Tab-separated table of C-alpha atoms in Angstrom:
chain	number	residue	atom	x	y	z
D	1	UNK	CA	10.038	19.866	7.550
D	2	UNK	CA	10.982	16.328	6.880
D	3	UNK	CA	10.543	15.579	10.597
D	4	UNK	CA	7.090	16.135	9.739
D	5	UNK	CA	6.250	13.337	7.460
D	6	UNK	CA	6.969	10.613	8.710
D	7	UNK	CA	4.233	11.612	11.740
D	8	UNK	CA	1.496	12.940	8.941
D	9	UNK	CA	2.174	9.432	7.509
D	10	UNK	CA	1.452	8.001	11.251
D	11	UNK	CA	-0.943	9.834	11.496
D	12	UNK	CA	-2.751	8.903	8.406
D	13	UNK	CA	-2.191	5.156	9.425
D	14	UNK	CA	-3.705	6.209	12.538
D	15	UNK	CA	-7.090	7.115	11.418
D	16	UNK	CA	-7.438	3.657	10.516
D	17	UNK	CA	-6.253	1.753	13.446
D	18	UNK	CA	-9.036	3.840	15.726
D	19	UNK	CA	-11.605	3.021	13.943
D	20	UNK	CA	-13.147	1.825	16.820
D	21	UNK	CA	-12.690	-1.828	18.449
D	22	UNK	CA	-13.328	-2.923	14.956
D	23	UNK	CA	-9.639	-2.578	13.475
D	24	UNK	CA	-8.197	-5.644	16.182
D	25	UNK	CA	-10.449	-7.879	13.980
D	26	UNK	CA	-8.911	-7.506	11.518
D	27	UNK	CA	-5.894	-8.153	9.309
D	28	UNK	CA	-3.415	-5.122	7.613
D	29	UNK	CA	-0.872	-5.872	4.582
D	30	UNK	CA	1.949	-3.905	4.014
D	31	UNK	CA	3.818	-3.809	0.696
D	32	UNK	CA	7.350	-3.265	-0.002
D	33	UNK	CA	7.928	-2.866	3.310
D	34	UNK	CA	11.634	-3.111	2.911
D	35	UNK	CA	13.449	-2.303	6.342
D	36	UNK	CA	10.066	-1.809	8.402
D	37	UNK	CA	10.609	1.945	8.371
D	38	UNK	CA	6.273	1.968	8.803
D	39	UNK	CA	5.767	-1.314	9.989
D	40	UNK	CA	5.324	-1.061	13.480
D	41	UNK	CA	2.262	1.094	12.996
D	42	UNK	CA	-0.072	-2.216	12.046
D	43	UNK	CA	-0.256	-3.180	15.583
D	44	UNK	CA	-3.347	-2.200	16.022
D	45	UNK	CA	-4.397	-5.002	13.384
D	46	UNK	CA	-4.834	-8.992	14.567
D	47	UNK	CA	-2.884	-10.227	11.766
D	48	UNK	CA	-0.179	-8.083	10.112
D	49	UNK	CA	0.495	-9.465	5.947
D	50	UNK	CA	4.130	-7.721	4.839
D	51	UNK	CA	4.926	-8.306	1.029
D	52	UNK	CA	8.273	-8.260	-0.378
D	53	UNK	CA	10.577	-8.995	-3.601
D	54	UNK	CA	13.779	-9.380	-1.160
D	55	UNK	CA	13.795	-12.158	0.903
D	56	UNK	CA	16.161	-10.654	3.980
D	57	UNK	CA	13.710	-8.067	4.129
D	58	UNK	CA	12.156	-10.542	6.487
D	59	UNK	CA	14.751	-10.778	9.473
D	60	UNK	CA	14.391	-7.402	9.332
D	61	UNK	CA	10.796	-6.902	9.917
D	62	UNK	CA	10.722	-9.798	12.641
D	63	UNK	CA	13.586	-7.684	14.583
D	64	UNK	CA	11.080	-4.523	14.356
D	65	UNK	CA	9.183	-6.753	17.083
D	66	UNK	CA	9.348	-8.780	20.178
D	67	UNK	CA	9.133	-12.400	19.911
D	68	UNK	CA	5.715	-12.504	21.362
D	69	UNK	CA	4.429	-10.731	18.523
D	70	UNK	CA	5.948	-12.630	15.772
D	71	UNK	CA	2.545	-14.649	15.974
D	72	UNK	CA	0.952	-11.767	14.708
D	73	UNK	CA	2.881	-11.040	11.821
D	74	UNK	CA	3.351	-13.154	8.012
D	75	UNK	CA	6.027	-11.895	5.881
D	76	UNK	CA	6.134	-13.486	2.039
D	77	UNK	CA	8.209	-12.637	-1.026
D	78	UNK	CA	6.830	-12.265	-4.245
D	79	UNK	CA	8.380	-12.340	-7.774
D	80	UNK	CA	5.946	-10.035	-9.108
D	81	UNK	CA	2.815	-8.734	-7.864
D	82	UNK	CA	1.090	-12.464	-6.607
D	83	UNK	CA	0.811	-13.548	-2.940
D	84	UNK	CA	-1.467	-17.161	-2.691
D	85	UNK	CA	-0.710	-17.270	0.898
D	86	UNK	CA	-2.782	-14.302	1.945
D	87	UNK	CA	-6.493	-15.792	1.984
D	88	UNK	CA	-9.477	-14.314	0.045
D	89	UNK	CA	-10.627	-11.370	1.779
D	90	UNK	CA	-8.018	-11.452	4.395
D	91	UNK	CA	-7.384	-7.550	4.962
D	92	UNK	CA	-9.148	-4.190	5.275
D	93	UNK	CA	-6.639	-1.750	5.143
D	94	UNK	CA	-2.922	-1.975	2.515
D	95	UNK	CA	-0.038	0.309	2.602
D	96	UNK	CA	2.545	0.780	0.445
D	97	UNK	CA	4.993	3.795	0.514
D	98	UNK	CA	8.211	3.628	-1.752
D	99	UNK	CA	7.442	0.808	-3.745
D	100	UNK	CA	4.844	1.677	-6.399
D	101	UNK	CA	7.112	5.188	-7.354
D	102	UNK	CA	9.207	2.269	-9.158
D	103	UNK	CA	6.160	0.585	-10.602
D	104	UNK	CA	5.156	1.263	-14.394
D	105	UNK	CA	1.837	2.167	-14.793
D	106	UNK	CA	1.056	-1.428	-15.942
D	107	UNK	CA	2.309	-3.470	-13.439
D	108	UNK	CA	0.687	-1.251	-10.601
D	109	UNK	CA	-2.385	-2.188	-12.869
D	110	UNK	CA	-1.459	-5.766	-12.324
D	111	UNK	CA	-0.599	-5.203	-8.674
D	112	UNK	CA	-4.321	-3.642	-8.218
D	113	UNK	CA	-5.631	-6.161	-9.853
D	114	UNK	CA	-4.529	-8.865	-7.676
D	115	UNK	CA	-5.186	-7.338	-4.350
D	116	UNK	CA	-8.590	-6.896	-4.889
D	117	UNK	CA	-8.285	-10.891	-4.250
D	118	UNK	CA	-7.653	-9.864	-0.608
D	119	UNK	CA	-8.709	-6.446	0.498
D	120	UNK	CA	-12.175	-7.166	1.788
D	121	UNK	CA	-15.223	-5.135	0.603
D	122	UNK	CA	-15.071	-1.582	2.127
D	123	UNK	CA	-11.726	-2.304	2.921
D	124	UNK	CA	-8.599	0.720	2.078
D	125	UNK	CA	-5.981	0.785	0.025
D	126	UNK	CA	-3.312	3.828	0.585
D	127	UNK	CA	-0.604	3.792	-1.968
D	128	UNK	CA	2.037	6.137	-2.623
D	129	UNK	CA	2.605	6.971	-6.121
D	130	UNK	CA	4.829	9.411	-8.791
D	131	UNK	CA	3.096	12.129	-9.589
D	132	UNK	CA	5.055	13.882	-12.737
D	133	UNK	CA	3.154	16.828	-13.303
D	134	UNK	CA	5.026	17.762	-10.265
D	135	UNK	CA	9.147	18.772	-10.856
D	136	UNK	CA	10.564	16.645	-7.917
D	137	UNK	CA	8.501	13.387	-9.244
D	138	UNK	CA	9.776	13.823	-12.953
D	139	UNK	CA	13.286	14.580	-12.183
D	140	UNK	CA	13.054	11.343	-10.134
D	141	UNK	CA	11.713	9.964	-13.357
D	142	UNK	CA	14.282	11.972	-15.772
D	143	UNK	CA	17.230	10.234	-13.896
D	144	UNK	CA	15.506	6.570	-14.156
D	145	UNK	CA	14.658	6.428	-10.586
D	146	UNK	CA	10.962	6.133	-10.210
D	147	UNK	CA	8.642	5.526	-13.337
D	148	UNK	CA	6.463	7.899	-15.055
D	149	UNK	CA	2.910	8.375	-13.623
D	150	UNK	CA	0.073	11.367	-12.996
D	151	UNK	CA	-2.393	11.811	-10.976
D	152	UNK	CA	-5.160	11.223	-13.473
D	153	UNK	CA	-3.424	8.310	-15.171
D	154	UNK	CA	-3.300	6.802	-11.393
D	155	UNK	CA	-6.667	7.709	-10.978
D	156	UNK	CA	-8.256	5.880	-14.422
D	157	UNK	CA	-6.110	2.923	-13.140
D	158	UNK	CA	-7.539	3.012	-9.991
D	159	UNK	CA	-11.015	2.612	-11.256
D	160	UNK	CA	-10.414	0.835	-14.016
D	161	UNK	CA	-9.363	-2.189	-11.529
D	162	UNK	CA	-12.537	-1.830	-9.480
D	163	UNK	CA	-11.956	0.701	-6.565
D	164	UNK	CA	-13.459	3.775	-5.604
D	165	UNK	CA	-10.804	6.736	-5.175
D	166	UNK	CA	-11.806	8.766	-1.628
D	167	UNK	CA	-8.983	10.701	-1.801
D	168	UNK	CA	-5.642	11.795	-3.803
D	169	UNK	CA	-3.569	14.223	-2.576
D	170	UNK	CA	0.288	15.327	-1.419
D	171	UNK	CA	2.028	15.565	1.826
D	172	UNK	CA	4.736	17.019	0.616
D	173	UNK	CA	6.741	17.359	-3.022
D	174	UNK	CA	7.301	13.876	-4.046
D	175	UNK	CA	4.968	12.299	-1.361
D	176	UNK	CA	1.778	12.010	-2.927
D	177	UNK	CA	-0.808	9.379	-2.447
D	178	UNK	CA	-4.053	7.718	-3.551
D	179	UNK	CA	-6.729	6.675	-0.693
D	180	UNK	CA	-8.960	3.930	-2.493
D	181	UNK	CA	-12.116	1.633	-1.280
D	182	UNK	CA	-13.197	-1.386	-2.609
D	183	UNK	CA	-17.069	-1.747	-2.468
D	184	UNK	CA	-19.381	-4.501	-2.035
D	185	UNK	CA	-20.891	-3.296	-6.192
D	186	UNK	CA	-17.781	-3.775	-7.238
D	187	UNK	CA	-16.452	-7.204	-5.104
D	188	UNK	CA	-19.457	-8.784	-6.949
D	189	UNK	CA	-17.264	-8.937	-10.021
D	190	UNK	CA	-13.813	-9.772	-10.644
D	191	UNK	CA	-13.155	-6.674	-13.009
D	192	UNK	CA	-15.293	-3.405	-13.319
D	193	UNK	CA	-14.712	-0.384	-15.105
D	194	UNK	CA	-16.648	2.990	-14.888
């Protein structure tokens, strides 16, 4: 039911907020976060990053949260895929769900690319992607909503800009998502390629 995702996504999230005391010390970046419909679930992070091309996105997010937390969260706008403010190394687990469906296959290339600049090594990356080898994806695709992507084009991407897939799958037609790593082999360079 589509009650049901939104908690499988939580739930997902969740994994990586337990992970022990650890996950308060450090930092979480969510991009595209639009409205905020996921972005309470950083919490658990110290320092919450949120990424995103519209500008009033950001009243929006603050309002998702009381004013004592607004210490805890950065929001930025970007005109492509760059973000100086977020340090080297700054986060160990990114999110994105409902932004990179509109990305070409290049630009999430390009997007990859550039936050390996911040995801620290060993740190996650859980993206939500089209997947046209399935109908709902393509027809999203056929009508010029999302852009064209598979799973194994995603895939070649994904290691092609120096991460590690751990795990590609679907929650449900049209929600289907990559699980990456970055690892400390391949934070020793700036680009690696199986």
């Amino acid at each position: 039911s589509s009650d049901l995702f939104p908690v499988t996504i939580e739930s997902k999230i969740g994994q990586f907020a337990k992970m022990g005391a650890s996950s308060a010390l450090y930092n979480s970046l969510e991009i595209g976060p639009g409205y905020g419909r996921f972005s309470r679930l950083f919490l658990a992070w110290r320092l919450n990053f949120y990424v995103d091309l519209l500008p009033h996105c950001k009243s929006k997010i603050e309002k998702l949260f009381r004013p004592e937390q607004h210490k805890y969260i950065r929001f930025y706008t970007t005109d492509r895929t760059a973000c100086p403010e977020i340090p080297n190394h700054a986060v160990n687990f990114v999110f994105s769900w409902d932004t990179f469906t509109f990305f070409t296959q290049e630009h999430i290339r390009e997007y990859l690319r550039d936050l390996f600049r911040v995801v620290l090594p060993g740190g996650y990356v859980f993206i939500h992607y089209a997947n046209c080898e399935y109908d709902r994806d393509l027809n999203e695709t056929k009508r010029g909503y999302w852009n064209y992507n598979t799973k194994s084009a995603m895939e070649k991407i994904i290691r092609e800009t120096g991460y590690d897939v751990i795990e590609m799958d679907q929650f449900s037609p049209g929600a289907n998502y990559a699980m990456n790593t970055t690892t400390l082999h391949t934070h020793t360079s700036s680009y690696w390629v199986d």
